[in-house]
Coordinates of C-alpha atoms and ligand atoms in Angstrom, one line a residue:
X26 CA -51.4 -16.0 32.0
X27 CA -53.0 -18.8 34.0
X28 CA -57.0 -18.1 35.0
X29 CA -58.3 -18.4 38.2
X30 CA -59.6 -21.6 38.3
X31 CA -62.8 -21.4 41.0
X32 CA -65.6 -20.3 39.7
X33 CA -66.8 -17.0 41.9
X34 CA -70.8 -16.6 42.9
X35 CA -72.6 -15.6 39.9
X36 CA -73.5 -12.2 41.3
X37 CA -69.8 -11.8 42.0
X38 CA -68.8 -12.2 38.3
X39 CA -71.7 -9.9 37.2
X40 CA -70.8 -7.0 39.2
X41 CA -67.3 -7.7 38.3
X42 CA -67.7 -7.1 35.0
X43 CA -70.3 -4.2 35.7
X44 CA -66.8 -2.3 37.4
X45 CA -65.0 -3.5 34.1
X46 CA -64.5 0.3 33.0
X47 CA -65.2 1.3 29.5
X48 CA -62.8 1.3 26.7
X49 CA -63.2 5.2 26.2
X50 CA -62.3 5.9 29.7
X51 CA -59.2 4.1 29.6
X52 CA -57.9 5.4 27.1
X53 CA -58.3 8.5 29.0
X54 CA -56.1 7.0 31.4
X55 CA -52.5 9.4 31.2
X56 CA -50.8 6.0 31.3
X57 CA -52.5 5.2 27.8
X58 CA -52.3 9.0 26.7
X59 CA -49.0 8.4 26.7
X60 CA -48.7 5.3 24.9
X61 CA -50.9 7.0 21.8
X62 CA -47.8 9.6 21.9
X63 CA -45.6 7.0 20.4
X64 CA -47.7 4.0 19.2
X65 CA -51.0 3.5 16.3
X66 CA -54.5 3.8 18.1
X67 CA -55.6 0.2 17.3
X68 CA -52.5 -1.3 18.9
X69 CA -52.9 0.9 21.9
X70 CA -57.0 -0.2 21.6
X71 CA -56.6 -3.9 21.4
X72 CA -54.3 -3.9 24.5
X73 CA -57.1 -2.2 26.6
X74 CA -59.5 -5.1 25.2
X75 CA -57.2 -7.4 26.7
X76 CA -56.8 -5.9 29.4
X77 CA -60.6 -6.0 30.0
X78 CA -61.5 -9.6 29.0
X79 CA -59.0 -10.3 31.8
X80 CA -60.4 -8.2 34.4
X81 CA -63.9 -9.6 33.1
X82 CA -62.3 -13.4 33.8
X83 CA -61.4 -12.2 36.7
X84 CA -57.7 -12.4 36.4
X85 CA -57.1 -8.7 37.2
X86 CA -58.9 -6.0 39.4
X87 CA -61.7 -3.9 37.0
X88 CA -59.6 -0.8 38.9
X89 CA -55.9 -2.1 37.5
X90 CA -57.4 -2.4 33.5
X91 CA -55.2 0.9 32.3
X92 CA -52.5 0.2 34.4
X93 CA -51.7 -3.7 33.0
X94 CA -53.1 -1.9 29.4
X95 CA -50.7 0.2 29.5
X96 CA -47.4 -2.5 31.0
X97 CA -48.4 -4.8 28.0
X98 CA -47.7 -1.9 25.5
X99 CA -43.6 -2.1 23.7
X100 CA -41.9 1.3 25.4
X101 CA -40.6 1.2 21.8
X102 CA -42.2 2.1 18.2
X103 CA -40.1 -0.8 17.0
X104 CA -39.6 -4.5 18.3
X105 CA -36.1 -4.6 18.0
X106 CA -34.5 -4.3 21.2
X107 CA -31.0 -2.7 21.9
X108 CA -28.6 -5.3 23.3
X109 CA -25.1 -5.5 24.7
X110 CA -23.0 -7.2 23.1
X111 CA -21.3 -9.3 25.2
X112 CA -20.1 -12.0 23.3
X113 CA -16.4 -10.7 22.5
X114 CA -17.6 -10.9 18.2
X115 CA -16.7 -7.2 17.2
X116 CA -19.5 -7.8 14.1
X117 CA -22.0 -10.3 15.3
X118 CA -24.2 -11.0 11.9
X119 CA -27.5 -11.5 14.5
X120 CA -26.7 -9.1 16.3
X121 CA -26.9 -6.4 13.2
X122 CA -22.9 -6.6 12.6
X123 CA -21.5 -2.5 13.1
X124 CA -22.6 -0.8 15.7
X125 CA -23.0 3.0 14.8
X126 CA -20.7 5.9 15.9
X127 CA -22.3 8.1 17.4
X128 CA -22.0 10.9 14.9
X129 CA -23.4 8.5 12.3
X130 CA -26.5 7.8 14.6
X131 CA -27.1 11.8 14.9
X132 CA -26.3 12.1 10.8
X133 CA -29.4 9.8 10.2
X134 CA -31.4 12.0 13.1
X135 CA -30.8 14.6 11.0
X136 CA -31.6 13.2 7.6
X137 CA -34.6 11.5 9.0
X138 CA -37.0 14.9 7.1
X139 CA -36.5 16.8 4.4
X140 CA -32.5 16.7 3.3
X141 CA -30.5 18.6 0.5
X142 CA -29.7 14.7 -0.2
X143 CA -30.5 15.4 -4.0
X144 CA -31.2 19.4 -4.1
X145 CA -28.6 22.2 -4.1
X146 CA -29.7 25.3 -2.0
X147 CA -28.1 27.8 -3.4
X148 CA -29.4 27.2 -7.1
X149 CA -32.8 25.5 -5.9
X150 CA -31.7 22.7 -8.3
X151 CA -31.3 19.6 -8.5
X152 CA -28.0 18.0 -7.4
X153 CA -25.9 14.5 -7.5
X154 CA -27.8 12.3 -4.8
X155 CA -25.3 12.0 -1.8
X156 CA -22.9 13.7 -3.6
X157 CA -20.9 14.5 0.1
X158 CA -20.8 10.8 0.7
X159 CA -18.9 10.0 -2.3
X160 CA -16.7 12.9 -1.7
X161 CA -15.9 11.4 1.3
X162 CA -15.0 7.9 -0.1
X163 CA -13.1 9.5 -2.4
X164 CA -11.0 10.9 0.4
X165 CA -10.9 8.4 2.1
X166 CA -9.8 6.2 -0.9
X167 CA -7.4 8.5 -2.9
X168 CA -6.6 5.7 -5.1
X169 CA -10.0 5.7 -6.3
X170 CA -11.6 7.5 -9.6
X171 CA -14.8 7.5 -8.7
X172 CA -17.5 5.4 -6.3
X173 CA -20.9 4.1 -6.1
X174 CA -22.9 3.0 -3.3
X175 CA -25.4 0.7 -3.4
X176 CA -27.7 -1.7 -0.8
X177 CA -25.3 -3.9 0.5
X178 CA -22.1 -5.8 -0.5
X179 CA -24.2 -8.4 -2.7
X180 CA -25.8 -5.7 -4.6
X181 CA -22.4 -4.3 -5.7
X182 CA -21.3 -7.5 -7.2
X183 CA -24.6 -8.2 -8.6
X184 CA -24.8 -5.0 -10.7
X185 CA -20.9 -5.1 -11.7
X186 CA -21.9 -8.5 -12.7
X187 CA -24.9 -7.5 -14.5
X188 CA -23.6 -4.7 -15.9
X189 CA -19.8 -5.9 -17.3
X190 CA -20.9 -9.3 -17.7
X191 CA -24.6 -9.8 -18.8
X192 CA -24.7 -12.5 -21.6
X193 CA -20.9 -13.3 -21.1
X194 CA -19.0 -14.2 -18.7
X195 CA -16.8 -14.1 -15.3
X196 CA -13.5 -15.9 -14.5
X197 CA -12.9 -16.7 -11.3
X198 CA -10.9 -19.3 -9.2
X199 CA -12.5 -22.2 -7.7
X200 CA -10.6 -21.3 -4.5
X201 CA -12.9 -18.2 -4.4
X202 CA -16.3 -20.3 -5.3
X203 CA -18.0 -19.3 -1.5
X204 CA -21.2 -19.1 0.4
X205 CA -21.7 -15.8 2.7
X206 CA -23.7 -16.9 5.2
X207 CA -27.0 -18.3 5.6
X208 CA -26.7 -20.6 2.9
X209 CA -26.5 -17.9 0.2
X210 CA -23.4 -18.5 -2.2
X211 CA -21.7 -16.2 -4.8
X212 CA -21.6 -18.1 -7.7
X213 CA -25.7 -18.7 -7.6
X214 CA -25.7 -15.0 -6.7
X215 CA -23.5 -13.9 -10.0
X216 CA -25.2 -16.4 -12.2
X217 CA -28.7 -15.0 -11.3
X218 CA -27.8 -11.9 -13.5
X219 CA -27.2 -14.2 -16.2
X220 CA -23.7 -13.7 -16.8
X221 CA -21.9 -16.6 -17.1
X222 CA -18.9 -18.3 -14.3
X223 CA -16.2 -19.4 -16.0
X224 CA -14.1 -21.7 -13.3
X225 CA -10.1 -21.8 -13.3
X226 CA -7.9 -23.3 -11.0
X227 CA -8.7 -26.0 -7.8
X228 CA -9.7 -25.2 -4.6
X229 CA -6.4 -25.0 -3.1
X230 CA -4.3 -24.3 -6.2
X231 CA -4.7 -21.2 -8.9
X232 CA -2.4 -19.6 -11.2
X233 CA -2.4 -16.7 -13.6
X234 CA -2.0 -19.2 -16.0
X235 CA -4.9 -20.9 -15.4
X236 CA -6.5 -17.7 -15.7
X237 CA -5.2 -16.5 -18.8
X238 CA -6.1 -19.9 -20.5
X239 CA -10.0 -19.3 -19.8
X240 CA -10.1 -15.2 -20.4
X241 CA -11.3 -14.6 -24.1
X242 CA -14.0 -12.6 -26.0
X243 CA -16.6 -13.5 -24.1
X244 CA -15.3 -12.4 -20.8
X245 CA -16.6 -9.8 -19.3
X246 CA -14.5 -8.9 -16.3
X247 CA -11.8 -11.1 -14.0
X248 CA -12.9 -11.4 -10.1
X249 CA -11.2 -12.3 -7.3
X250 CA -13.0 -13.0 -4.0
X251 CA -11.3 -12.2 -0.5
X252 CA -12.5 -16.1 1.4
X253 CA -13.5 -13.7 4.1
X254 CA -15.0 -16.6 6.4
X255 CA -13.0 -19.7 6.0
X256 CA -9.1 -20.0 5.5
X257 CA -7.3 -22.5 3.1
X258 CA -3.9 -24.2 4.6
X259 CA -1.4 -26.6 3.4
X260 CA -0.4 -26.6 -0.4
X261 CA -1.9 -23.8 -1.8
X262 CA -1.4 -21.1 -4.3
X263 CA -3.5 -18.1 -5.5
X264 CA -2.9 -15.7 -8.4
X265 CA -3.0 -12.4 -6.2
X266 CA -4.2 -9.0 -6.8
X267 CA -0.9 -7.7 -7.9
X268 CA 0.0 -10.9 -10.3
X269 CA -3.0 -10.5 -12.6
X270 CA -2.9 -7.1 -12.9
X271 CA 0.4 -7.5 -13.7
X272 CA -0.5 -10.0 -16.3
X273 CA -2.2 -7.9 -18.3
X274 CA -6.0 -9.9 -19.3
X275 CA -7.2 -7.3 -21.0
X276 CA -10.2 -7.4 -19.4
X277 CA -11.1 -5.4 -16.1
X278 CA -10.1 -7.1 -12.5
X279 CA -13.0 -6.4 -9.8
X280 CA -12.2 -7.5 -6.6
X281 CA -14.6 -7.9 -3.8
X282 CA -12.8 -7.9 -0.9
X283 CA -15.4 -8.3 1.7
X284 CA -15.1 -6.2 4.9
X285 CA -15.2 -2.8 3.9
X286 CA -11.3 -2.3 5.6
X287 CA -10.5 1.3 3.4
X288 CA -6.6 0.6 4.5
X289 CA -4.5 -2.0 5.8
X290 CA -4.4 -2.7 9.5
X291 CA -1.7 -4.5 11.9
X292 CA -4.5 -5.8 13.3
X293 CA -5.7 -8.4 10.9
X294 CA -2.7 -9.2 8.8
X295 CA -4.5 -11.8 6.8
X296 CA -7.4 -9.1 5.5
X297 CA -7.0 -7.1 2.3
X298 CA -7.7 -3.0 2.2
X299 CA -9.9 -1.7 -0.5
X300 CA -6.7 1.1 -0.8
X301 CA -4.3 -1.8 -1.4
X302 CA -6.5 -3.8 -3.5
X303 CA -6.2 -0.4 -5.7
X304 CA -2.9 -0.1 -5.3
X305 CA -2.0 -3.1 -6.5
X306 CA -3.9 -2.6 -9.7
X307 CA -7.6 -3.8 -9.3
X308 CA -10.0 -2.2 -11.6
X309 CA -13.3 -2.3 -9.3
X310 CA -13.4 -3.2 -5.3
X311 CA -16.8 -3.8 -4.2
X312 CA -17.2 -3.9 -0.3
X313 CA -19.8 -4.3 2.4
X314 CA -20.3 -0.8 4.6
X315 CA -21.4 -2.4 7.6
X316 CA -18.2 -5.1 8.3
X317 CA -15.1 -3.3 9.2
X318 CA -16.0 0.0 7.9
X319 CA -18.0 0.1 11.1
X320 CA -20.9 1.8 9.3
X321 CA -24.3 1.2 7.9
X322 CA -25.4 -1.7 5.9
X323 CA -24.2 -0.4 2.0
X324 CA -22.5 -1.9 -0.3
X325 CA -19.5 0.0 -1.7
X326 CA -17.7 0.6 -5.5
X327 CA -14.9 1.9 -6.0
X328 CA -12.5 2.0 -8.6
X329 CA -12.2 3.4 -12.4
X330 CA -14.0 6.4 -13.6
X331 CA -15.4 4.7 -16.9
X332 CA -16.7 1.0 -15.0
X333 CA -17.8 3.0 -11.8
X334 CA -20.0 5.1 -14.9
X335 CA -20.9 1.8 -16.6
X336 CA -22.6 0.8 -12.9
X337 CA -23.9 3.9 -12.2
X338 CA -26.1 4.4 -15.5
X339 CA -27.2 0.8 -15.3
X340 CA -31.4 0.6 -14.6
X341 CA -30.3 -1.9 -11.9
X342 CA -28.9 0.6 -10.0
X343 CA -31.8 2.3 -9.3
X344 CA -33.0 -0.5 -7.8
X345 CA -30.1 -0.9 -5.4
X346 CA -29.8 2.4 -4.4
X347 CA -29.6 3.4 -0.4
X348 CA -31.5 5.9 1.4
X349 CA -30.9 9.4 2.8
X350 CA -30.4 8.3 6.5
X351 CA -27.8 5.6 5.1
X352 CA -25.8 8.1 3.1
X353 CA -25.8 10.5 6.0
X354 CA -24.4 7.8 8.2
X355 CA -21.9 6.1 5.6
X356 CA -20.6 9.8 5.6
X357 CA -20.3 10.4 8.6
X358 CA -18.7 7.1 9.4
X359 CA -16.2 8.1 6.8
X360 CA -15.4 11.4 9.3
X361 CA -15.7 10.4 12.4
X362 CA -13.2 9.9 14.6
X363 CA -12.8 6.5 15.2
X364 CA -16.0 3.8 15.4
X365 CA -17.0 1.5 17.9
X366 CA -16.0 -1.3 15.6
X367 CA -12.3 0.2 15.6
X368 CA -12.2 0.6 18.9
X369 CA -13.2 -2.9 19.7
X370 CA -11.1 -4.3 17.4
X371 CA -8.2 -2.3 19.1
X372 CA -9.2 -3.0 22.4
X373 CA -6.4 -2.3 24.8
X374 CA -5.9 -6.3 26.5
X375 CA -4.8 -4.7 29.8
X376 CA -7.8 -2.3 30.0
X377 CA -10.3 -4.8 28.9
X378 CA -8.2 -7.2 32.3
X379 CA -9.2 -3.9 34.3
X380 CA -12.4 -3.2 33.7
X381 CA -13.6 -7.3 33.5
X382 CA -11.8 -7.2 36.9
X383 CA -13.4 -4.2 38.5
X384 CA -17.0 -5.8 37.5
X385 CA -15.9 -9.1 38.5
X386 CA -14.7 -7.5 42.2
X387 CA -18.1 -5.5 42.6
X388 CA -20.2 -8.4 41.7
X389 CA -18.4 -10.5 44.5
X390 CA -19.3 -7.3 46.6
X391 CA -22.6 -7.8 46.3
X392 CA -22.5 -11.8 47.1
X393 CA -22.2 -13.0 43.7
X394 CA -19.5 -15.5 42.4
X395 CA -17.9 -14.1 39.4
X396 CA -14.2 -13.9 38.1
X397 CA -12.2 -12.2 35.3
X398 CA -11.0 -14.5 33.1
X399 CA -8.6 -14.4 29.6
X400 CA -11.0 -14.4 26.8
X401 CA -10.6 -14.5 23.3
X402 CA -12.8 -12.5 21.3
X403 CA -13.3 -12.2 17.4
X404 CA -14.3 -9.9 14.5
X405 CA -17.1 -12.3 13.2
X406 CA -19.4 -10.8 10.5
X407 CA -17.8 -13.4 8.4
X408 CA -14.2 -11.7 8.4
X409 CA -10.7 -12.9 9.3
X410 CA -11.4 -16.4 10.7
X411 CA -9.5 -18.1 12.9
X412 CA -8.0 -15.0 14.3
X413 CA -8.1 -14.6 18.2
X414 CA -8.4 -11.0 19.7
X415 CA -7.0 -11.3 23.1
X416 CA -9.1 -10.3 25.8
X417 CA -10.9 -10.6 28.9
X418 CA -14.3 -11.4 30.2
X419 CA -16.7 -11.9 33.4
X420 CA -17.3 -15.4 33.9
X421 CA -20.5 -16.1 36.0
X422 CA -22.9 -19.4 36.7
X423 CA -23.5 -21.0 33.3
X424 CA -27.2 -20.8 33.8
X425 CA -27.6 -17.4 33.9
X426 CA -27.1 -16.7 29.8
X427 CA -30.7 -16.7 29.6
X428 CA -32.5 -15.2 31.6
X429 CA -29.7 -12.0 30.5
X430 CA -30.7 -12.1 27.3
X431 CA -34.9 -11.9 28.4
X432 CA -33.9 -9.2 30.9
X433 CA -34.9 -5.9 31.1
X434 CA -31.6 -4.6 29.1
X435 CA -30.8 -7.6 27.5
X436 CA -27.0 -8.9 27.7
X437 CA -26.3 -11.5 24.8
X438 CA -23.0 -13.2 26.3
X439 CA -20.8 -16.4 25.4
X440 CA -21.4 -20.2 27.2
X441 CA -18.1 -21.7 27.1
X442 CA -16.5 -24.2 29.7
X443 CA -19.4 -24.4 31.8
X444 CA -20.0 -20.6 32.4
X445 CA -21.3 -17.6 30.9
X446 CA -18.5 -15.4 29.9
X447 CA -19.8 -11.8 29.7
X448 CA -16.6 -10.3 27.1
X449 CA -16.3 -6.1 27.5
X450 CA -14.4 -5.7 24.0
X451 CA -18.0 -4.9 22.6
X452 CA -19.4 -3.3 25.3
X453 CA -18.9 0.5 25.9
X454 CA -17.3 1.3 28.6
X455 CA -19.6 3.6 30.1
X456 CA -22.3 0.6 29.9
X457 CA -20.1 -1.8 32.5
X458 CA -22.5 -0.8 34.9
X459 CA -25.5 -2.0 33.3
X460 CA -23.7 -5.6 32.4
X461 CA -23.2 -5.2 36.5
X462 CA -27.0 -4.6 36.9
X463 CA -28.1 -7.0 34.8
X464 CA -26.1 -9.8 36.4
X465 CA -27.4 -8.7 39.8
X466 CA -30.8 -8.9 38.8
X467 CA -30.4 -12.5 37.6
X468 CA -28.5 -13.4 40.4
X469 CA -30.9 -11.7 42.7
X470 CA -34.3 -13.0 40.7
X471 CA -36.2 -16.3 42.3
X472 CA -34.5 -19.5 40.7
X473 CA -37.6 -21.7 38.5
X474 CA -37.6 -24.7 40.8
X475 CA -35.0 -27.5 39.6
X476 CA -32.3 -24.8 38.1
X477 CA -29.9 -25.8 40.3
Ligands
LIG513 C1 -19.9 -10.1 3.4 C2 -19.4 -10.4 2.0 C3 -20.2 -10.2 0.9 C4 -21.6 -9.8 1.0 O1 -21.8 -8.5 1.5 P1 -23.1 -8.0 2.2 O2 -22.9 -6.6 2.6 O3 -23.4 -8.9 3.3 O4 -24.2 -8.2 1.1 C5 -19.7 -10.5 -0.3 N1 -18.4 -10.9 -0.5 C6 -17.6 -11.1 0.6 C7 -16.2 -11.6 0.4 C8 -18.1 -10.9 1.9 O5 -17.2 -11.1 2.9

């Protein structure tokens, strides 16, 4: 904030600050009452001091110090802001990847205080921690002995590294040698438990030859890793799923397929189910939760009674282990009817046309230039690259993707072409209205001079 710049008659600025009213009294104010309902004293405090070292400066009226107090303060207890998602990116990684169902949102409400998470009420005892979680993976994954759920994705392949292969080693194919975003790779990640990688194949080129050749007394455990984020073309060759169990290694096969996708779906051809990877003979599958399971971050096991054991009664797993609001929304994830990651990836093409089109038409109602326009979206989160989801978007002046992502509901959308493409696959319907508001505001707010 600018301050006044002429300086005001001395008894001016003394009575000024005489008027400045106390801290006490503002924090009477019912505009600050409310504020210390939902946020810690000394933040609620240190805004009133600001408050009154501007009305001191002069740069607000002593009589307005509770009310700009009280506008400075986050409506939330948390600075994270809810956004929509309108870039057309089903799991945008900045963006927090899966947005929750709603039933998972109200199973973490209600987990939130003391659970049964670890208790059984009719004994009073103790019981398995999140055991109606794992029941529910098991259902959902029939092919599956037994599961674990840890942290995240990279915890699970930490601790089945750690635990099957601590002191030995790991064969994998160079094809499957990746990074996972934000420069953090898997082979740094296994080798920081200490087990050892044992590279076979080329990058384009692997064989269950070339696997057999390197497995020996010192391997620990075969993996294969679904390339979730990149796509290899041209001459290539992998030993799948199905050929080395088929071979026969005598050691275990954990696959990590990535996205959390329990069965296969028309949808994305190219990306392997944890059921299938089962099916076709893995050992372990180790998933993320929050990809396109559509639930919370978690990292998901699944496989053989005995390895799932081996994981489970490892001291690392202690450390990796999720909270009660996660397992309450993994399970309900697992239960509820669909999530909104399923339903954006299923988007209907000529109901997203409809409702980009009904925007578009109410925008131009109001005086602003906006069209529907074919749009591709995508499912992001580092999952099926190169796949297009046909769709449809909003496309308005270019300049406008900032000032809706600062706005008071902020709108994240897509510049492409020389516009900002606001894409509804990720948006729920009911919020269209909101996307509408938000562009009028823009539209409607005074252009900085020089914007065009
Ligand atoms: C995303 C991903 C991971 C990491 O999972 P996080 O849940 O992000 O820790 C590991 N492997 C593959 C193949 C992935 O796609």
């Amino acid at each position: 904030m600018r301050s006044v710049t002429t300086t005001p008659a001395p008894d001016a600025a003394v009575d000024r600050r005489r008027r400045v009213p106390r801290t006490d009294a503002v924090l009477a104010d019912p505009r600050l009452v409310d504020a210390l309902a939902r946020l810690d004293r000394a933040t609620v405090k240190a805004a009133v001091v600001r408050a009154q070292e501007r009305a001191r400066a002069g740069e607000v009226a002593p009589e307005e110090v509770a009310a700009v107090a009280a506008a400075s303060l986050p409506v939330r207890p948390s600075s994270l802001q809810p956004v929509l998602n309108a870039t057309g990116v089903v799991l945008h990684t900045n963006l927090g990847r899966a947005a929750l169902a709603d039933a998972a949102v109200r199973a973490m409400a209600d987990a939130a205080g003391a659970v049964d998470v670890e208790f059984d009420l009719g004994t009073g005892s103790r019981a398995r921690r999140g055991r109606g979680t794992l029941a529910a993976l098991r259902e959902a994954v029939p092919e599956a002995e037994d599961a674990l759920v840890v942290g995240n994705g990279a915890a699970a392949l930490v601790l089945a590294a750690t635990a099957l292969a601590a002191g030995r080693e790991m064969v994998i194919s160079r094809g499957e040698m990746v990074e996972i975003g934000d420069g953090f790779r898997l082979p740094a990640l296994l080798e920081s438990t200490g087990a050892r990688l044992a590279e076979v194949g080329t990058t384009n080129r692997t064989t269950v030859a070339d696997y057999r050749k390197a497995v020996g007394e010192r391997t620990g455990f075969v993996l294969k890793v679904h390339p979730s984020n990149f796509r290899v073309v041209g001459f290539t060759g992998e030993a799948t799923t199905r050929d080395l169990a088929a071979a026969d290694l005598g050691v275990p096969l954990v696959v990590d397929t990535g996205s959390g996708l329990l069965a296969d779906d028309p949808v994305l051809p190219g990306e392997p189910s944890v059921r299938r990877a089962l099916a076709d003979g893995a050992d372990l599958v180790t998933s993320s939760g929050d990809k396109l399971l559509g639930g919370p971050q978690a990292g998901l096991v699944l496989g053989r009674a005995d390895l799932v054991e081996r994981l489970r009664r490892h001291p690392l797993a202690r450390a990796f282990r999720v909270d009660k609001t996660t397992l309450a929304a993994l399970e309900a994830t697992l239960r509820a009817p669909t999530t909104p990651t399923t339903q954006a990836l299923h988007a209907d093409p000529e109901r997203l046309r409809a409702r980009a089109e009904a925007l578009a038409a109410g925008l131009r109602a109001a005086g602003v230039s906006a069209e529907a326009v074919p749009s591709d979206g995508a499912v992001g989160g580092g999952g099926a690259p190169g796949l297009p989801l046909p769709g449809w978007a909003v496309a308005v002046d270019e300049a406008w993707a900032q000032p809706l992502r600062v706005g008071e509901r902020p709108v994240v959308a897509r510049v492409a072409g020389g516009r900002t493409l606001l894409d509804l696959r990720c948006v729920p319907p009911a919020d269209d209205t909101a996307v509408e508001a938000a562009v009028l505001a823009v539209a409607r707010a005074p252009r900085p001079p020089g914007s065009g």
